[in-house]
Tab-separated table of C-alpha atoms in Angstrom:
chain	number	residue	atom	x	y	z
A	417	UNK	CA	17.104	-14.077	36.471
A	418	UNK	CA	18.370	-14.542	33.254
A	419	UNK	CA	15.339	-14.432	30.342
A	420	UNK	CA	15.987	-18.273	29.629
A	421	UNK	CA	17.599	-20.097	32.182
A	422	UNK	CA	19.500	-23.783	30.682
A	423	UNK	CA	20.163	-26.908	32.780
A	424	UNK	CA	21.973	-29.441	31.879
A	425	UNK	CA	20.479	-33.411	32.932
A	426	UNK	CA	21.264	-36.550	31.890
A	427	UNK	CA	18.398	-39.640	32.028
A	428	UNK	CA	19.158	-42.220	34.535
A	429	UNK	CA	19.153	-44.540	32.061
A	430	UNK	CA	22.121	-46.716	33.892
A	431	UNK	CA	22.078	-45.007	37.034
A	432	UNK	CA	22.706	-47.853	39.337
A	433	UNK	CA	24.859	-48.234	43.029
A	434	UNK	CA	27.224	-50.220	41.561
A	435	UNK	CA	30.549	-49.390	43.382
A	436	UNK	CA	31.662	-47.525	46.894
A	437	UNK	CA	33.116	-43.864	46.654
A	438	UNK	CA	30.910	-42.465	49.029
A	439	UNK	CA	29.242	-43.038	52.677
A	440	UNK	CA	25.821	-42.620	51.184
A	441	UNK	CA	26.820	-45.515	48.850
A	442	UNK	CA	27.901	-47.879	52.047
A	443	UNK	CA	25.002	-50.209	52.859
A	444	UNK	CA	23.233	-49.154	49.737
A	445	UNK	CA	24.938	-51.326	47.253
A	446	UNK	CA	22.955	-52.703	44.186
A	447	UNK	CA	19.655	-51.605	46.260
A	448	UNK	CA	18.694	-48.508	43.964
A	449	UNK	CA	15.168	-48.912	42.089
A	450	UNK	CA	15.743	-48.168	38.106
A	451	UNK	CA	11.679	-47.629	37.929
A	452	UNK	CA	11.572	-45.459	40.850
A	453	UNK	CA	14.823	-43.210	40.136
A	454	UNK	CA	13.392	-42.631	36.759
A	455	UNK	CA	9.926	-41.738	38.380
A	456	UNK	CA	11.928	-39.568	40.590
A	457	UNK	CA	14.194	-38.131	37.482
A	458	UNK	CA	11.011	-37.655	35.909
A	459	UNK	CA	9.319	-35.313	38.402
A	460	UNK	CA	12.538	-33.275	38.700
A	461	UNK	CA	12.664	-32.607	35.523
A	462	UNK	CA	9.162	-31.839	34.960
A	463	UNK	CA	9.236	-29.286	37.648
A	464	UNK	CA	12.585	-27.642	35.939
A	465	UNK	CA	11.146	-27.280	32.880
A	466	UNK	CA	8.753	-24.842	33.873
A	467	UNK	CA	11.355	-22.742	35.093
A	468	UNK	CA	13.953	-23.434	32.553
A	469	UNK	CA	15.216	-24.706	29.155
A	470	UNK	CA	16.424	-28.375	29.717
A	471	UNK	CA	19.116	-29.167	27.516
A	472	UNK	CA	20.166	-33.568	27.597
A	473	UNK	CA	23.241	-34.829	27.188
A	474	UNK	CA	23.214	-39.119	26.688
A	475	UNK	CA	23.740	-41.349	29.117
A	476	UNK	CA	26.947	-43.475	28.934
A	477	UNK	CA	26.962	-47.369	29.653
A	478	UNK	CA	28.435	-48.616	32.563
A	479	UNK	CA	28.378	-44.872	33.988
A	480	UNK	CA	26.154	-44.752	36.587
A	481	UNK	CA	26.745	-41.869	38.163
A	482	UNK	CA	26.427	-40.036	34.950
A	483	UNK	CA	22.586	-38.497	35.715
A	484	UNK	CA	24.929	-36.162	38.051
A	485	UNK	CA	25.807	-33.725	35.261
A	486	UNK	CA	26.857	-30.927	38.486
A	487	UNK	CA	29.780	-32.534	38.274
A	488	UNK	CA	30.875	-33.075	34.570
A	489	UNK	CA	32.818	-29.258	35.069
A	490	UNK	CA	32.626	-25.892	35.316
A	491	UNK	CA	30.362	-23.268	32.843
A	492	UNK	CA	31.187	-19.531	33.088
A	493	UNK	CA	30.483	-17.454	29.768
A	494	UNK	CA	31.205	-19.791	26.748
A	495	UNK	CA	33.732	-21.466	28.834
A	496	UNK	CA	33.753	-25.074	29.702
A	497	UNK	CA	36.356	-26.279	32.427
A	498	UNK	CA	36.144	-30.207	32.462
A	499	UNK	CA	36.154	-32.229	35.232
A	500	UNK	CA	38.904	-34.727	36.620
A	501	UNK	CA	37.594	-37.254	38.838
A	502	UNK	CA	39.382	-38.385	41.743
A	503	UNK	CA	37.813	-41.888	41.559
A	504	UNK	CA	38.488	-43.949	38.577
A	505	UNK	CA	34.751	-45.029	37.973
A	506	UNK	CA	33.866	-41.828	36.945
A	507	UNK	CA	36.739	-40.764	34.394
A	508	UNK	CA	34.394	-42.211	31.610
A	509	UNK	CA	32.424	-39.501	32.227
A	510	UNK	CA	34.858	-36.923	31.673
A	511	UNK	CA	35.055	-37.220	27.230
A	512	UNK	CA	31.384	-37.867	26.703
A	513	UNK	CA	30.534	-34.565	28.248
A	514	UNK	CA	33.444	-32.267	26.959
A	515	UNK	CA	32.262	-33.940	23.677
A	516	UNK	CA	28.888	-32.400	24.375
A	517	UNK	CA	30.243	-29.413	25.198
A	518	UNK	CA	32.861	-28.808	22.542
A	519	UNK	CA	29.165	-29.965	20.166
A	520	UNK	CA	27.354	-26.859	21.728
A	521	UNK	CA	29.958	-24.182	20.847
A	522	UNK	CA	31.686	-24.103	23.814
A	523	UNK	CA	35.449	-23.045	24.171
A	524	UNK	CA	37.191	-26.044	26.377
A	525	UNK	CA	39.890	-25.099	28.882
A	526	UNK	CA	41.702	-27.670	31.018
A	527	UNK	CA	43.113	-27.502	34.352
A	528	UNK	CA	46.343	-28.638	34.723
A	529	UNK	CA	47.565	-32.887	34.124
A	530	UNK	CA	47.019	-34.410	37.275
A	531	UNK	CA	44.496	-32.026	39.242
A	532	UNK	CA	41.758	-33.050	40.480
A	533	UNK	CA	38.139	-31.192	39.900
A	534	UNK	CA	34.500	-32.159	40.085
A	535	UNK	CA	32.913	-29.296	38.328
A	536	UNK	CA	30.210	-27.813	39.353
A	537	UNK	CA	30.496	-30.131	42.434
A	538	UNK	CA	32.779	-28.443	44.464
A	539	UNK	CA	32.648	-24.502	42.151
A	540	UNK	CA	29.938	-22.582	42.708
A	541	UNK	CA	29.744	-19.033	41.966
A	542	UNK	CA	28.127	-16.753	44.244
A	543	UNK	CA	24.799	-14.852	43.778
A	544	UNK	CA	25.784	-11.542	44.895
A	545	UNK	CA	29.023	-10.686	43.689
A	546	UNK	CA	31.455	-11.739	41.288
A	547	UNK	CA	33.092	-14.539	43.121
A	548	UNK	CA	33.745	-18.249	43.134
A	549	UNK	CA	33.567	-20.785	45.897
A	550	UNK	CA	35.896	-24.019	45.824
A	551	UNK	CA	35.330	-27.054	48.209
A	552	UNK	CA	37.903	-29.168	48.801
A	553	UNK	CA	39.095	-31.558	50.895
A	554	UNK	CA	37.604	-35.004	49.430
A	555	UNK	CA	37.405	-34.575	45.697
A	556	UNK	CA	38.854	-31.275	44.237
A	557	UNK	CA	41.872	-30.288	45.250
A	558	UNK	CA	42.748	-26.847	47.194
A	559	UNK	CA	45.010	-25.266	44.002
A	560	UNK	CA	41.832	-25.241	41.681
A	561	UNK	CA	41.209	-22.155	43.387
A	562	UNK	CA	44.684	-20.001	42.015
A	563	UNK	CA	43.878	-22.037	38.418
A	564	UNK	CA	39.992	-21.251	38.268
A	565	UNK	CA	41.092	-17.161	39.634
A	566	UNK	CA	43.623	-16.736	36.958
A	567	UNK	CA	41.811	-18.415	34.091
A	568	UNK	CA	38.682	-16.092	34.729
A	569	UNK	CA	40.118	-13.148	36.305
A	570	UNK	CA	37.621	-13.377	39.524
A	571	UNK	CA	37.880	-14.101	42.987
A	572	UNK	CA	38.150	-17.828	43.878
A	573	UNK	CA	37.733	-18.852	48.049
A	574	UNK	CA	38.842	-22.213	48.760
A	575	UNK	CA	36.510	-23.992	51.174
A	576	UNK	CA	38.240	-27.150	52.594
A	577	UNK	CA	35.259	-29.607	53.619
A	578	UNK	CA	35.492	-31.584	56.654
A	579	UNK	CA	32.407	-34.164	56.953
A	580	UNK	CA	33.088	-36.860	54.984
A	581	UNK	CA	29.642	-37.156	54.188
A	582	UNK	CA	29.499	-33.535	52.730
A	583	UNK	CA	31.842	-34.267	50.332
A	584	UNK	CA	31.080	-31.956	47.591
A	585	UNK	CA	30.319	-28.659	48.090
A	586	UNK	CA	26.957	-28.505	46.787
A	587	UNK	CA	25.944	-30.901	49.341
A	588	UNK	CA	26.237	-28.390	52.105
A	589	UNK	CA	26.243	-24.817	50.322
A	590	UNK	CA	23.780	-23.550	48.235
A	591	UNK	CA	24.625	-19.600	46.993
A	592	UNK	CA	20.958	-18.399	46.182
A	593	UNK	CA	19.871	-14.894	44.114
A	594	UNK	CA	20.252	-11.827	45.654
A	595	UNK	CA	23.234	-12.968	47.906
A	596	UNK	CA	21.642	-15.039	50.213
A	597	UNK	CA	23.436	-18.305	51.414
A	598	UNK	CA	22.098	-21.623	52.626
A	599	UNK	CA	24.932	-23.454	54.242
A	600	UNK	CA	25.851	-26.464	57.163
A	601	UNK	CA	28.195	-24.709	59.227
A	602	UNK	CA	29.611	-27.895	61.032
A	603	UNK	CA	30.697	-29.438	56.931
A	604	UNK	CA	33.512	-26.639	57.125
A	605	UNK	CA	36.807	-26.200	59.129
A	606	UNK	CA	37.679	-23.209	61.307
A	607	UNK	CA	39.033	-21.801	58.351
A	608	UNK	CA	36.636	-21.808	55.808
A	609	UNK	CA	33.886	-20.604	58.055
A	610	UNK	CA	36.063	-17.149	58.380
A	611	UNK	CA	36.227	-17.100	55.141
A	612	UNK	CA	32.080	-17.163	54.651
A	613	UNK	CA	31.395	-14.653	57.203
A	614	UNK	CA	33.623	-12.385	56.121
A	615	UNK	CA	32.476	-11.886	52.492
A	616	UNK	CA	28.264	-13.376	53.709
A	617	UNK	CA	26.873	-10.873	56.453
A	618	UNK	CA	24.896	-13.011	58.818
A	619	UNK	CA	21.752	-11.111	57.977
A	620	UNK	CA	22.273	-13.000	54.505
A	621	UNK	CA	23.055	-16.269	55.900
A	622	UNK	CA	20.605	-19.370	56.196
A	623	UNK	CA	22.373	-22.547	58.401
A	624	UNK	CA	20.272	-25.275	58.079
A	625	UNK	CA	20.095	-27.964	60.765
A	626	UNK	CA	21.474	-31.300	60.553
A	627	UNK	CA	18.170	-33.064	59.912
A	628	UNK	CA	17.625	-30.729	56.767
A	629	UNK	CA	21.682	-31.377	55.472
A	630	UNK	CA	21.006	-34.806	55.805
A	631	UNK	CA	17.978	-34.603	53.418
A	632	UNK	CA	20.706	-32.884	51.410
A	633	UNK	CA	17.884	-29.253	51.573
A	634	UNK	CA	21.388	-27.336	50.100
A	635	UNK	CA	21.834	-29.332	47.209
A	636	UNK	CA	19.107	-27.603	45.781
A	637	UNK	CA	18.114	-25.767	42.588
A	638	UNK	CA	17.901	-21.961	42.736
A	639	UNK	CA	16.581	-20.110	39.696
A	640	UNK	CA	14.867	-16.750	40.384
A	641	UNK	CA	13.050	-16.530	43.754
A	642	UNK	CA	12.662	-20.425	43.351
A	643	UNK	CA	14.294	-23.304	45.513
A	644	UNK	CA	14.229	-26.658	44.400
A	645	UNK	CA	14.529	-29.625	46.763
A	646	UNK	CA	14.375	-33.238	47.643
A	647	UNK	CA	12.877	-32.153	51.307
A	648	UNK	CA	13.219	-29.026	53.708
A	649	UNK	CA	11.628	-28.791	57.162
A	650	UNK	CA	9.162	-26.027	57.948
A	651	UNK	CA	11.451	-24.455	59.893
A	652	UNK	CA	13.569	-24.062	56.809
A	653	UNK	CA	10.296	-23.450	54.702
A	654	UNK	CA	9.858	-20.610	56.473
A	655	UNK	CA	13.188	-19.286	56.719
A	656	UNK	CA	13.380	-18.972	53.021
A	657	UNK	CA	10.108	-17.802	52.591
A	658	UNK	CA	10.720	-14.870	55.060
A	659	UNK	CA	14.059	-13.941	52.292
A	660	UNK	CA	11.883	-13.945	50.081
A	661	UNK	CA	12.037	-17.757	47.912
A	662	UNK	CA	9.398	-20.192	47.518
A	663	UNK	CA	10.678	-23.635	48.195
A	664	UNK	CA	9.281	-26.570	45.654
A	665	UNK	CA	9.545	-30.247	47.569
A	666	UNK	CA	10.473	-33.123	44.630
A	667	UNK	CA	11.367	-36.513	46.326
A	668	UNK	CA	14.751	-37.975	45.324
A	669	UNK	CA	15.261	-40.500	47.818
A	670	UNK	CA	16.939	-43.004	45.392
A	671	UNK	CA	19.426	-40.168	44.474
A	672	UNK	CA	20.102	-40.119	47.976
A	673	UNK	CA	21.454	-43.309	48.256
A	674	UNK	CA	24.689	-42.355	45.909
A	675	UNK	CA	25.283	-39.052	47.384
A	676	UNK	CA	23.083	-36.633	45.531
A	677	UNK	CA	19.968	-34.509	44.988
A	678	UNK	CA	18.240	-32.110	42.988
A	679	UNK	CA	21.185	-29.573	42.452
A	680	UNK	CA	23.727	-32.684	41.854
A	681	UNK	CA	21.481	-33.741	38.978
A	682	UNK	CA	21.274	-30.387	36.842
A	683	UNK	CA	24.377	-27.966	35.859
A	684	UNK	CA	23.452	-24.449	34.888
A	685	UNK	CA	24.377	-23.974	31.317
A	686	UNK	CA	24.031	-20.056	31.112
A	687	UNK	CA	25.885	-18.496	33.894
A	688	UNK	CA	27.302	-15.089	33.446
């Protein structure tokens, strides 16, 4: 583990279910609790900060999904890759945070006019070897992949999703230290599970059940030997304690009800 972990959150100053992009936003409109997603915000990011350096970036009005900063792009080195949303609600979101970014030193890189990318979302590099997986299928598009390979000279797997409710892949696939994967086999095609178990040995895989994807147990935050999580069942308690990770519980319910969680609500500012 790096000697001082960053994550990037944003307060939920705004956060609100104002508009459809989702299924978790279907029958949820307008009913999220500002006093209990800030309670919830809160507690997340107490619990963060004692395993990490939390860096903020300001909320934008009228940008309520902006508290998910997973997806405002992708950080490798001193490299920021903006996102482009697929859904025109979000694209406010996109010059506040390379604004931030461009503040803190980084060097910005685009993706190509007309390509869409959710960050850190749908790329998430694995935790064993120097490789990137790309979900697509609902809101990043399958040729990120080549762009994201050639920009950083590193292996890029495309991952098409296929559960419209696992529509980023952070929702269903959570690379953790050491190598280890925790995954929902039945968010993937045919395809993209060949892919996994080819470069994941099954000795270093974790499939959660649907109860625990659900409770959204992959979007979690990994630093260390630590897992971070809205919920997990004890049968997944104990199937990352036995690799070796202690598993922190931080409710997140009203997150839940726009699509996201605990790893949806932080982007890791310092990865290699």
């Amino acid at each position: 583990m790096p000697s001082n972990p960053r994550l990037l959150m944003c307060p939920p100053t705004h956060f609100a279910v104002d508009y459809v992009i989702n299924p978790w936003m279907e029958g949820n409109l307008h009913s999220a609790d500002p006093a209990r997603a800030q309670s919830q915000w809160a507690a997340l990011h107490e619990t963060l900060s004692d395993l990490a350096r939390i860096d903020l970036v300001a909320p934008g009005e009228g940008l309520p999904d902006m508290p998910f900063t997973a997806n405002a792009g992708l950080v490798l080195d001193d490299v920021f890759v903006p996102s482009r949303f697929h859904h025109a609600q979000r694209r406010g979101e996109e010059a506040l945070f390379t604004d931030w970014f461009a503040q803190q030193g980084f060097t910005i890189r685009h993706l190509p006019v007309g390509m869409d990318f959710e960050g850190a979302g749908d790329a998430l590099l694995d935790r064993g070897a120097p490789r990137l997986w790309l979900g697509h299928g609902h809101r990043s598009d399958a040729g990120v992949a080549q762009e994201v390979a050639a920009m950083f000279d590193l292996e890029a797997i495309p991952l098409r999703l296929s559960d419209p409710r696992f529509y980023h892949l952070d929702t269903c696939f959570c690379p953790l230290t050491g190598g280890w994967l925790l995954y929902y086999p039945p968010a993937f095609d045919a395809e993209a599970i060949g892919a996994i178990a080819a470069r994941i040995p099954e000795s270093r895989r974790i499939a959660v059940s649907e109860q625990d994807a659900l409770a959204f147990a992959c979007n979690a935050v990994n630093i260390g030997t630590t897992v971070v999580v809205n919920r997990a069942s004890s049968a997944l308690k104990t199937a990352l304690g036995d690799a070796g990770f202690e598993v922190i519980e931080t409710p997140l319910g009203e997150f839940l009800k726009t699509g996201g969680s605990a790893k949806c609500l932080t982007l890791r500012l310092d990865e290699p």
